[in-house]
Coordinates of C-alpha atoms in Angstrom, one line a residue:
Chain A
X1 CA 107.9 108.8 114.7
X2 CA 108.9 106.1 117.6
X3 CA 109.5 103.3 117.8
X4 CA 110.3 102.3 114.5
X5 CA 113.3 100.4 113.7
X6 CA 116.2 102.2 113.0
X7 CA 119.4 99.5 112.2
X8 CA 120.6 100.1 108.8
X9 CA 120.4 103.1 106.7
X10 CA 121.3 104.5 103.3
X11 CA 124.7 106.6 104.0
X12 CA 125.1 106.9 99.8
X13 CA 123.9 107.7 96.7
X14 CA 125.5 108.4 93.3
X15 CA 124.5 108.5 89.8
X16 CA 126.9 109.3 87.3
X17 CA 126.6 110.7 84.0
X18 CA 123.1 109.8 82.3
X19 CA 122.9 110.0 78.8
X20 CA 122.8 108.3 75.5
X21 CA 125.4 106.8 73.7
X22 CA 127.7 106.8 76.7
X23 CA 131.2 105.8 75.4
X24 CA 131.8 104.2 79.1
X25 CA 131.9 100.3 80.0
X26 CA 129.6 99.0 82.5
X27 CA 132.0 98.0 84.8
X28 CA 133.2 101.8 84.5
X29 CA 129.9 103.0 85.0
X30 CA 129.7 101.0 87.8
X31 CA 132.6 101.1 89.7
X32 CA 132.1 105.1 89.3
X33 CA 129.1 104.8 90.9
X34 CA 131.0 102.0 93.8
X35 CA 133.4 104.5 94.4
X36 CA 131.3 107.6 94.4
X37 CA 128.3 106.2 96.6
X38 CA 130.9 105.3 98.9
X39 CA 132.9 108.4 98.8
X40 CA 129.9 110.6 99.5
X41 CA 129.9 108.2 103.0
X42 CA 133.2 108.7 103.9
X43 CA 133.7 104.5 104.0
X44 CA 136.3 102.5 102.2
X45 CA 135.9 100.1 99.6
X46 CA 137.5 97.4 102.2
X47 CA 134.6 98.1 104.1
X48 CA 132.1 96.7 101.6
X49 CA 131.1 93.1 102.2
X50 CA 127.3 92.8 101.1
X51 CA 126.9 92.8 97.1
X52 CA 123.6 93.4 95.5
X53 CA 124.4 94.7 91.8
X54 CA 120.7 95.2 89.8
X55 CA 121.3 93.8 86.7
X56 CA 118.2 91.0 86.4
X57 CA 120.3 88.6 84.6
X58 CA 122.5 88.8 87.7
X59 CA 124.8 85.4 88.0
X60 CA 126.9 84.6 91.3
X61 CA 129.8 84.5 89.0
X62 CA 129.1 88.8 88.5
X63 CA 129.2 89.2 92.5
X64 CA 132.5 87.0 92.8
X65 CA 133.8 89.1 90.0
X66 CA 133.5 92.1 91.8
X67 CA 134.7 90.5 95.1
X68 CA 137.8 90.4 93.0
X69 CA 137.9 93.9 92.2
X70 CA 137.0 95.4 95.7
X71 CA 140.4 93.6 97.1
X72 CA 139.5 90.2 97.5
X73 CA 138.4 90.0 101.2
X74 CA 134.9 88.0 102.0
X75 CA 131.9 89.3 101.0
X76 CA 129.5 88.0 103.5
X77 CA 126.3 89.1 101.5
X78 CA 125.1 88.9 97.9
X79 CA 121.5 89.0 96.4
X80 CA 120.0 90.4 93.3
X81 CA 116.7 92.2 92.6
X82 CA 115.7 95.9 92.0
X83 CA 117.2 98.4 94.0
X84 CA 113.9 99.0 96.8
X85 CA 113.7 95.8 97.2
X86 CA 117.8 95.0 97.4
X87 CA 117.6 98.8 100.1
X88 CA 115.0 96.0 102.2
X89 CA 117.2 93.1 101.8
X90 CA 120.4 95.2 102.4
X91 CA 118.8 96.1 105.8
X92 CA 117.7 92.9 106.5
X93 CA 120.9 91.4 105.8
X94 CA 122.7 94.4 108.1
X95 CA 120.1 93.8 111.1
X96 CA 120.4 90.0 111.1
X97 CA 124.8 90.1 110.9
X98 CA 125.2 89.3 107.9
X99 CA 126.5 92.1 106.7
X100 CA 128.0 95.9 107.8
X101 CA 127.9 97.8 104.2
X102 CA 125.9 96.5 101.5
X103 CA 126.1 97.9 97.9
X104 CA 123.7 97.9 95.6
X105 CA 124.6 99.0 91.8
X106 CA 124.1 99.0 88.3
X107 CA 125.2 100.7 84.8
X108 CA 124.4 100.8 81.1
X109 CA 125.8 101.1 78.2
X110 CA 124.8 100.5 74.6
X111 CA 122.6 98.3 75.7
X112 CA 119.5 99.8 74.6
X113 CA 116.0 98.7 76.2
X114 CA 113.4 99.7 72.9
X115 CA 113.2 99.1 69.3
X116 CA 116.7 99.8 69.0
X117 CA 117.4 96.6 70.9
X118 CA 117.1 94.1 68.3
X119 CA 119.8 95.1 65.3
X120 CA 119.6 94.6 61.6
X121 CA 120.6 91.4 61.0
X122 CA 120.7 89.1 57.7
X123 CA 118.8 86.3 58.9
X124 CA 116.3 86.0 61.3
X125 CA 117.2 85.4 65.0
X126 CA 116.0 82.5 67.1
X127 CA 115.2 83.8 70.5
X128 CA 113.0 81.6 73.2
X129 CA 110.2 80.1 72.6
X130 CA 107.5 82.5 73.9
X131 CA 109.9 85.5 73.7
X132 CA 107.7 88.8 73.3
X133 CA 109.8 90.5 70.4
X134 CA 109.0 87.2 68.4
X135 CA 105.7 90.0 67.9
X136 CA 108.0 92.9 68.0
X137 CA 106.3 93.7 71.7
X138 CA 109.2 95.6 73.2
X139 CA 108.4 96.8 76.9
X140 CA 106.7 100.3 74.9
X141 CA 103.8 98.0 73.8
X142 CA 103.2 96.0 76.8
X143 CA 102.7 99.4 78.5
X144 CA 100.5 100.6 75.3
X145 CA 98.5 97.4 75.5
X146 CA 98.4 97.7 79.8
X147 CA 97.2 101.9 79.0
X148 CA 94.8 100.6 76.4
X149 CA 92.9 98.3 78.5
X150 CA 93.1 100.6 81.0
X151 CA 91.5 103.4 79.6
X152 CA 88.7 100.9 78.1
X153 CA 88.1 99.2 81.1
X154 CA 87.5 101.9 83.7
X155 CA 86.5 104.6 81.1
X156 CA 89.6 106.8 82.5
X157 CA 90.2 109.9 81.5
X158 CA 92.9 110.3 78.1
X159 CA 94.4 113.4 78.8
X160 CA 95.5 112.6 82.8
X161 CA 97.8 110.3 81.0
X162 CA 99.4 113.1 79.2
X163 CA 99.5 115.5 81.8
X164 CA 102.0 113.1 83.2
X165 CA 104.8 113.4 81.2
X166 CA 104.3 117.5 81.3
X167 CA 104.3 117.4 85.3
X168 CA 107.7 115.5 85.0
X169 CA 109.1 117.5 82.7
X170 CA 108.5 120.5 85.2
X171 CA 110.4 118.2 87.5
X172 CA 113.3 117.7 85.5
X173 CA 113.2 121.7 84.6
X174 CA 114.5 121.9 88.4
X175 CA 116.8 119.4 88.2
X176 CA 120.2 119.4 86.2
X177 CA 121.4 116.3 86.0
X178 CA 117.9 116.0 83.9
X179 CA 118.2 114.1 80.4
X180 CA 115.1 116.7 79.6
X181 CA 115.1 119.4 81.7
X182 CA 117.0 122.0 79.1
X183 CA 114.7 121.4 76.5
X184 CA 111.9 123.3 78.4
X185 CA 108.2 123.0 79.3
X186 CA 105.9 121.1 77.2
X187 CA 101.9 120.8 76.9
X188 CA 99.5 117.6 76.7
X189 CA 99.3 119.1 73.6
X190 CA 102.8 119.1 72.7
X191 CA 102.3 115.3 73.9
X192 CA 99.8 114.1 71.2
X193 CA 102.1 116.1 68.8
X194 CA 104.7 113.7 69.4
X195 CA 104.5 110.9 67.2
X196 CA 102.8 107.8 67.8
X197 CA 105.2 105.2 69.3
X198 CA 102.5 102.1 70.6
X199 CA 99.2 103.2 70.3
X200 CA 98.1 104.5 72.5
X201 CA 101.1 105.9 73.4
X202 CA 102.8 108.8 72.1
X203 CA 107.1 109.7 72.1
X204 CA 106.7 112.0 74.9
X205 CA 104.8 109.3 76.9
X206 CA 107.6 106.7 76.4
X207 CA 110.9 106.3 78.9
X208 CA 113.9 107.6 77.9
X209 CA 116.4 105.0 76.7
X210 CA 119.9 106.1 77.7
X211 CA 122.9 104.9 79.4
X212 CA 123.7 105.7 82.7
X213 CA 125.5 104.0 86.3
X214 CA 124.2 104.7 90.1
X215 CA 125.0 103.3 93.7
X216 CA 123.1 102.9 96.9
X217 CA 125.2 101.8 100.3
X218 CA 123.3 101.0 103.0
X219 CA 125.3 100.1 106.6
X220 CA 124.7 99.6 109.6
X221 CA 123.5 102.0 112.6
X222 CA 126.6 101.8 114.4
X223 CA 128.9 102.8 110.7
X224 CA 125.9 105.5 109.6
X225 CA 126.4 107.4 112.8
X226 CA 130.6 107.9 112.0
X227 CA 129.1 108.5 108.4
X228 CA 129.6 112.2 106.5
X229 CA 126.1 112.1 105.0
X230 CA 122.6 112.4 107.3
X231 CA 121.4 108.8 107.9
X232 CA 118.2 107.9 105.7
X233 CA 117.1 104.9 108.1
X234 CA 115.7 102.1 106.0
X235 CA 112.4 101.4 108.8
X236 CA 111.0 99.1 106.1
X237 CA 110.9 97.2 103.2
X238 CA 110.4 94.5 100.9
X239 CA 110.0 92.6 97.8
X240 CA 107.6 90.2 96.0
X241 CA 107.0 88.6 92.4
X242 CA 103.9 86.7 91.0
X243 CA 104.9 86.1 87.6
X244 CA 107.3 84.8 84.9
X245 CA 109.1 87.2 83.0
X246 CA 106.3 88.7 80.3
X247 CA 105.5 84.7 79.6
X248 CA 102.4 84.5 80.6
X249 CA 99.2 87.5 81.2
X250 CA 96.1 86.2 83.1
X251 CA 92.4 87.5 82.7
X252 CA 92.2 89.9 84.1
X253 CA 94.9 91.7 84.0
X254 CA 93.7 94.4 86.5
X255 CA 93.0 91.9 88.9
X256 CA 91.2 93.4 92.0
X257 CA 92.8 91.1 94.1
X258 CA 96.4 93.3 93.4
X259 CA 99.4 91.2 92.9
X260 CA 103.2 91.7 93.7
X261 CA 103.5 95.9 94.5
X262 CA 100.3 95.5 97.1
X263 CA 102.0 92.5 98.8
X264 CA 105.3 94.3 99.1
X265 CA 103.8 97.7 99.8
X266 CA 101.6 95.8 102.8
X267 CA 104.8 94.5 104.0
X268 CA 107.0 97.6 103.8
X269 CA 104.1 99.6 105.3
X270 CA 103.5 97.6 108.1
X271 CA 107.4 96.8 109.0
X272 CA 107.6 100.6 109.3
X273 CA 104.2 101.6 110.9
X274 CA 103.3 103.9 108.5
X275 CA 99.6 105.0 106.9
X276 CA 99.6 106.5 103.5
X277 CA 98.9 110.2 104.7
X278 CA 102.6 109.9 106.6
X279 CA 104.8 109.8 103.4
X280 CA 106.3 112.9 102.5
X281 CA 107.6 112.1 99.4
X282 CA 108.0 109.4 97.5
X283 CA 109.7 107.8 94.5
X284 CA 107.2 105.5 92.4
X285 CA 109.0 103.7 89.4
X286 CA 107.4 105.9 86.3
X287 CA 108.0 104.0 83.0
X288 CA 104.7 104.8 81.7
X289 CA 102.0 107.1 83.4
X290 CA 99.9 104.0 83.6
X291 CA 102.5 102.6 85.9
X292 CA 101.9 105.4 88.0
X293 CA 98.4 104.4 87.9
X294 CA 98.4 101.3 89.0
X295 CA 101.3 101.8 91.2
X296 CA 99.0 104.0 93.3
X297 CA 95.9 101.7 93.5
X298 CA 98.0 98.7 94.2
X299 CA 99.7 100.6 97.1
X300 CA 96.2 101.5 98.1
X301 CA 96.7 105.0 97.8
X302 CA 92.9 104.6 95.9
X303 CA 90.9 101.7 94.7
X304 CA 90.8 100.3 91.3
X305 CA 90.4 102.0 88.3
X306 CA 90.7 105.5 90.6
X307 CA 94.4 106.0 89.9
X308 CA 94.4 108.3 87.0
X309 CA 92.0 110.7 89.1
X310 CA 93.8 110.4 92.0
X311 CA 96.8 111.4 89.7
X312 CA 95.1 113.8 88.3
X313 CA 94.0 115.7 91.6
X314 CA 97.9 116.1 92.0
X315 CA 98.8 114.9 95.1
X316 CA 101.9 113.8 93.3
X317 CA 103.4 117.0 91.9
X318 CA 105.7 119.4 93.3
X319 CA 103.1 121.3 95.3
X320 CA 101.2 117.7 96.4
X321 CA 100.9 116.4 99.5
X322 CA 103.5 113.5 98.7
X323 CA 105.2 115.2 96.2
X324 CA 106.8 112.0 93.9
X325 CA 109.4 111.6 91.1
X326 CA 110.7 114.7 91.7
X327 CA 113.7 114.5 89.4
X328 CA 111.4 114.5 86.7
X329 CA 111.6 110.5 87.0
X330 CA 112.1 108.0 84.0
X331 CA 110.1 110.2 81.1
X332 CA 112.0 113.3 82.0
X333 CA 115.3 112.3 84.0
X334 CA 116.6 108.9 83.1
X335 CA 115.8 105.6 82.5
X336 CA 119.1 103.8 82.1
X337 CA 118.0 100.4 81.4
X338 CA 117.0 98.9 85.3
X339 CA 116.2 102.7 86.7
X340 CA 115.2 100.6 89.6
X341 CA 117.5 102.8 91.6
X342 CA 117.3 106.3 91.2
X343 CA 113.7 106.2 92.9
X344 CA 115.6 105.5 96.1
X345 CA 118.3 108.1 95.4
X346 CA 116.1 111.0 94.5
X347 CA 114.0 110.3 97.8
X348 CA 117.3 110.1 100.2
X349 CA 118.9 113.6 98.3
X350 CA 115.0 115.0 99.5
X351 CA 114.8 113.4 102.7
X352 CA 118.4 114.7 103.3
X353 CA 117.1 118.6 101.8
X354 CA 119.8 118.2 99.0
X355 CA 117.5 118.8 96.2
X356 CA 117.6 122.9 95.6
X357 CA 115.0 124.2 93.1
X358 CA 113.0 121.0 93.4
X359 CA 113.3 120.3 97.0
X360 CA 110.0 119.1 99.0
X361 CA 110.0 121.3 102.4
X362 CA 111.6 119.5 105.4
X363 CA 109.8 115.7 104.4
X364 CA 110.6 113.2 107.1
X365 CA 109.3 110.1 105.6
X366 CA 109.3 108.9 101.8
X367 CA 108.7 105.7 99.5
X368 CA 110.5 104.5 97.2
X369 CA 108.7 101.6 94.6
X370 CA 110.6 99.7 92.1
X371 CA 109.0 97.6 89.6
X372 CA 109.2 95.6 86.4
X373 CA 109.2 92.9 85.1
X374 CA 105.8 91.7 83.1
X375 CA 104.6 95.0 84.4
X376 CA 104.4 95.2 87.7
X377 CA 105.7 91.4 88.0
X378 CA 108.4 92.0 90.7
X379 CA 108.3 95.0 93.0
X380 CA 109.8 96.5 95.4
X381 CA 109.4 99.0 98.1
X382 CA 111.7 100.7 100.9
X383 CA 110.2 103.0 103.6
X384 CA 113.0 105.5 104.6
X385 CA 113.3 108.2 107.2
X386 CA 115.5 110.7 108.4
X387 CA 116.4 111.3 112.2
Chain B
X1 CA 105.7 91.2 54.4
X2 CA 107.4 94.5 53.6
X3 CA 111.0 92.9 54.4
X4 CA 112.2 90.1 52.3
X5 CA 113.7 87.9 53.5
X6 CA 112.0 87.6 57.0
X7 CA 114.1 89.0 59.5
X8 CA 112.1 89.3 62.8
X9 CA 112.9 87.0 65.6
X10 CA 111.5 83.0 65.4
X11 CA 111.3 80.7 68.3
X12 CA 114.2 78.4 68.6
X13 CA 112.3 74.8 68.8
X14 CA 113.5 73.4 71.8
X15 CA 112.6 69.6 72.4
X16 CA 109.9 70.2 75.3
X17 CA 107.8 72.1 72.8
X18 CA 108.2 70.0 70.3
X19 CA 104.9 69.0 69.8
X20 CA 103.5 72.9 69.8
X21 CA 105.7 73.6 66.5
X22 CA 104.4 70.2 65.1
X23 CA 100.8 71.5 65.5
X24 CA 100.9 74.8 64.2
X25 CA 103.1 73.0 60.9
X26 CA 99.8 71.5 60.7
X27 CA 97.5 74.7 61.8
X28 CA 96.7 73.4 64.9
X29 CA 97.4 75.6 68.2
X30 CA 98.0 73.3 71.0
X31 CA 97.9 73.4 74.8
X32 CA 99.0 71.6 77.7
X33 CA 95.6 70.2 79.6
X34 CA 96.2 68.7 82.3
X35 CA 95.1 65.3 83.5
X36 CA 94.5 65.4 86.8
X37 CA 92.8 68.5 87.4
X38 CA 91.8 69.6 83.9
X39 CA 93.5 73.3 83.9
X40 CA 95.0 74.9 81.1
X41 CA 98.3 75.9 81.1
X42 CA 99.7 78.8 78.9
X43 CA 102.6 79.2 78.1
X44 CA 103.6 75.8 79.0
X45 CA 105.3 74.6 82.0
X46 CA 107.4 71.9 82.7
X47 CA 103.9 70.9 85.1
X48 CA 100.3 72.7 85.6
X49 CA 100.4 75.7 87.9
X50 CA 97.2 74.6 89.9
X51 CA 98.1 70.9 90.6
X52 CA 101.8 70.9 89.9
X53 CA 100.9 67.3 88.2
X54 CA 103.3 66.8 85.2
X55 CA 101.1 64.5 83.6
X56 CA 99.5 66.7 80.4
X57 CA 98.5 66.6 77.3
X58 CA 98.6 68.9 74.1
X59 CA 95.3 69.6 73.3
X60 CA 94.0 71.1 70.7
X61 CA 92.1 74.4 71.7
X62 CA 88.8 76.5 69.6
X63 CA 91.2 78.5 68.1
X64 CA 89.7 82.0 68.4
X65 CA 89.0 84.5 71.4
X66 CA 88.5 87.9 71.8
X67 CA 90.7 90.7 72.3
X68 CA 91.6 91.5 75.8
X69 CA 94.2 94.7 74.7
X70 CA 96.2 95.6 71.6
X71 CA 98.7 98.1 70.4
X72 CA 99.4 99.4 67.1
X73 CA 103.1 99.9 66.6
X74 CA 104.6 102.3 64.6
X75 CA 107.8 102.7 65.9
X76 CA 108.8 98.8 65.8
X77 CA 112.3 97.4 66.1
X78 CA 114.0 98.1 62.7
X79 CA 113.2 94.4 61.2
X80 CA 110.0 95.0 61.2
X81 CA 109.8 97.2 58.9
X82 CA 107.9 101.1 58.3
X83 CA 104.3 99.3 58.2
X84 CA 102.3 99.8 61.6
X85 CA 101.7 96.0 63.3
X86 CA 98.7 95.2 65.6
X87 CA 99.6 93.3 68.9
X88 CA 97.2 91.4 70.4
X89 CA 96.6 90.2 73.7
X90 CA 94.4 87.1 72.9
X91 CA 91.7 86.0 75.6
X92 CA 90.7 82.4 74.8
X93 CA 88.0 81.2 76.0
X94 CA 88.9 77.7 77.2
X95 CA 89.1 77.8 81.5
X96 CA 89.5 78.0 84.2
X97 CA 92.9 78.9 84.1
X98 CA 92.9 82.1 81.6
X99 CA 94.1 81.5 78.3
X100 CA 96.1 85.2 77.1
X101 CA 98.4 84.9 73.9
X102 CA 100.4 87.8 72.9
X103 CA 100.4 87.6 68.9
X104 CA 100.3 89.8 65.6
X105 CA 97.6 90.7 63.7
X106 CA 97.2 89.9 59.8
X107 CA 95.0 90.2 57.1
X108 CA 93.3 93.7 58.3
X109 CA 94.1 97.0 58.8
X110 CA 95.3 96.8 62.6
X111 CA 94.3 100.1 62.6
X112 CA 90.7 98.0 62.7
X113 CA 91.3 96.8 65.9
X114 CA 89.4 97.4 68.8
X115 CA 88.9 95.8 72.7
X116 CA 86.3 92.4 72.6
X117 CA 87.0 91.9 68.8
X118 CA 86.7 88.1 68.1
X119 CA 89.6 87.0 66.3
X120 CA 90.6 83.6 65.1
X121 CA 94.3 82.2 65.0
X122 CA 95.1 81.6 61.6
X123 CA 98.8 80.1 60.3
X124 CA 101.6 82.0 58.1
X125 CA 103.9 80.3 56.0
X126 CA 107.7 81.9 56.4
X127 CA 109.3 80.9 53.1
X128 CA 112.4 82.0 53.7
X129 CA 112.7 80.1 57.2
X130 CA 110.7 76.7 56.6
X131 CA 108.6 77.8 59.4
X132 CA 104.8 78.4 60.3
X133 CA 103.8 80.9 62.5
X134 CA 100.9 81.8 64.6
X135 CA 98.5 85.1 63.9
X136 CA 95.3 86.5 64.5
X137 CA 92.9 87.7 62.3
X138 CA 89.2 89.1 62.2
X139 CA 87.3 86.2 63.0

């Protein structure tokens, strides 16, 4: 491709350890992750002065803690967000001169995201007024209400939903840093085995809920090139929101005229130049196969109510034309509480032809989407390519 | 209730929605309206999200709809007990502004529910708390 911008770029990734139960602080998690991401790049953490860590509950006071711990000289950059979107912002930031080296990073632990969430308690809790788990609706069964009216509305097809989870699980067979991978193949069968979480969805069709740290850096064109790692350029990127927090659902909810990802996605898509048929691979947040499905209409990848056949005609699996989730994403890999980020990572380790068993042959351009949030409330998107 | 004493989450009352916990104490749901362009505004804001006028009203609404989505959860967080629970997504029928409340089922078998079932919000004494709570049942 020419022509495209080519300013900033991711130099590293790292993930550490994801599992359950953890016995790890966050801010161990995290500064693992700091130090590893930035390691893998070859830079120092005196070198760092753009902060974006991904927890959504994000005050200033966490990024002038972590000023503290990286030495105490001026961070010239701080945001928030999900990691495509803070990738976009990061480059943004780097273009502009606000920043050099950006880092964007998160970790959990203990600090379970389902039913396990709320403890046993002897009296009942008070929580905000219009708080979801006031009706026990943990994220499972906004995604179980989103899959139902899904499948009602455009009369989709039950078991491309379950196929899903069994293409990731191939995924994660291929990769072994995989929460899943060792416990072997499974069938849409096996699927509707598994027991009911949230009708309509099943165990096996459910995130994982583990603990976990990871790190992005993204600098600028002049550091990348003195880098270790191959440059992933960011050539575009961006971010929108169009709701309150899981306050508030409007009729309909599939509203034709798309929402937050098809805003970003037009943005990032048109910052970078790019059509749909030139993404290689891609990384497209997975917490539930109906996430998938509207991830890829939104995007415009098909129209409405198309998604699960276009899913199921499998441009997304290993042997696909755009080949996604590759590390067998959030059912099979990890979802670590904001998984926001190991989209991004799993896309720069294939655009970088790091990813062994599972690797995508020689892709040049991928995707990453990041979303959450009052499903698909705030998204984000970062269009990366390699030299 | 399969737990005694009640141990699920409750709404703090906070003084700007004082007046919604008043009306369901007396089994009526209410609603901001506003009065300048007429919208609907659910949850409530500070303002209404079409005019940005903070000049509303609580208003009284039907009090049943129709069910936009639901899920029957079996594996719920552990204060809510072994039973399976229906949540609803709750499509009112007051406009322009769509009217969705997320809410439990109660007195049926959620296992009854289906999409477009019209449903009625009915109120549930919590002994234990001194508090009333919104449901939904078969209308």
């Amino acid at each position: 491709m020419t022509g495209q911008k080519r300013k900033a770029a991711i130099v590293g990734v790292y993930a550490t350890e994801q599992a359950r139960g953890l016995e790890r602080s966050i801010w161990s998690l995290e500064l693992e992750a700091i130090k590893g991401a930035l390691a893998e790049a070859g830079l120092s953490h005196t070198q760092v002065d753009g902060l974006i860590p991904m927890d959504y509950d994000t005050p200033i006071s966490l990024h002038m803690a972590w000023t503290e711990q990286l030495g105490g000289h001026p961070i010239t950059y701080m945001s928030i967000g999900n990691a495509s979107g803070g990738v976009a912002k990061a480059a943004s930031a780097i273009e502009t001169g606000l920043a050099n080296v950006v880092v964007i990073y998160f970790g959990n632990a203990n600090n379970p995201n389902g039913p396990r969430q709320l403890k046993m308690l002897d009296r009942a809790p008070r929580v905000k007024d219009w708080m979801f788990l006031v009706h026990g609706a943990y994220m499972s069964v906004w995604y179980a209400m989103w899959t139902q009216l899904y499948l009602h509305e455009f009369k989709a097809e039950r078991d491309y939903f379950a196929e899903y989870p069994v293409k990731m699980r191939e995924n994660a067979m291929l990769n072994p840093a995989s929460l899943m991978g060792s416990r072997g193949p499974i069938t849409i069968e096996d699927v509707y085995a598994s027991r009911m979480i949230a009708s309509p969805l099943h165990l096996f069709e459910c995130s994982l809920d583990n603990d976990g740290g990871y790190a992005i850096v993204v600098a600028s064109e002049e550091i990348a090139r003195d880098c270790k790692t191959k440059p992933i350029w960011v050539i575009g990127g961006a971010e929108a929101m169009y709701t309150d927090g899981y306050q508030t659902i409007t009729a309909p909810w599939n509203d034709p005229k798309g929402a937050a990802v098809k805003r970003a996605t037009e943005i990032a898509f048109g910052q970078a130049g790019i059509t749909h048929d030139d993404i290689d691979v891609a990384g497209l947040y997975d917490c539930f196969a109906i996430t998938v499905v509207r991830n890829l209409e939104e995007m415009g990848f098909c129209k409405l109510g198309e998604g699960a056949d276009y899913m199921h005609e499998g441009h997304l699996w290993l042997d696909g034309n755009m080949p996604s989730n590759t590390d067998g994403g959030l059912l099979a890999n990890s979802h670590n509480g904001n998984p926001s980020g190991m989209h991004t990572i799993e896309v720069v380790r294939q655009l970088r032809g790091e990813c062994g068993a599972r690797q995508v042959k020689d892709p040049k351009i991928g995707v990453s989407l990041a979303q959450g949030a009052s499903v698909h409330g705030l998204a984000g998107v970062a269009v990366l390519a390699r030299d | 209730m399969e737990i005694e004493p009640y141990l699920r989450p409750l709404p703090m009352k906070e003084p700007q929605n004082e007046p919604f916990w008043e009306g369901i104490a007396r089994h009526e749901f209410l609603v901001p309206k506003c009065n300048n362009c007429g919208d609907w505004n659910w949850v409530p804001y500070p303002a209404c999200r079409t005019c940005l006028s903070e000049d509303l009203t609580w208003t009284k609404i039907a009090g049943h709809g129709t069910v936009m989505t639901f899920s029957v959860v079996h594996r719920g967080p552990p204060t809510f007990g072994k039973e399976p629970y229906g949540t609803v997504l709750l499509e009112l029928p007051e406009r322009p502004r769509s009217l969705v409340i997320l809410g439990n089922t109660t007195g049926m078998n959620p296992e009854d529910l289906h999409i477009g079932m019209r449903m009625k919000i009915v109120y549930e004494e919590i002994p234990s708390e001194d508090f009333v709570m919104y449901r939904f049942a078969p209308a």
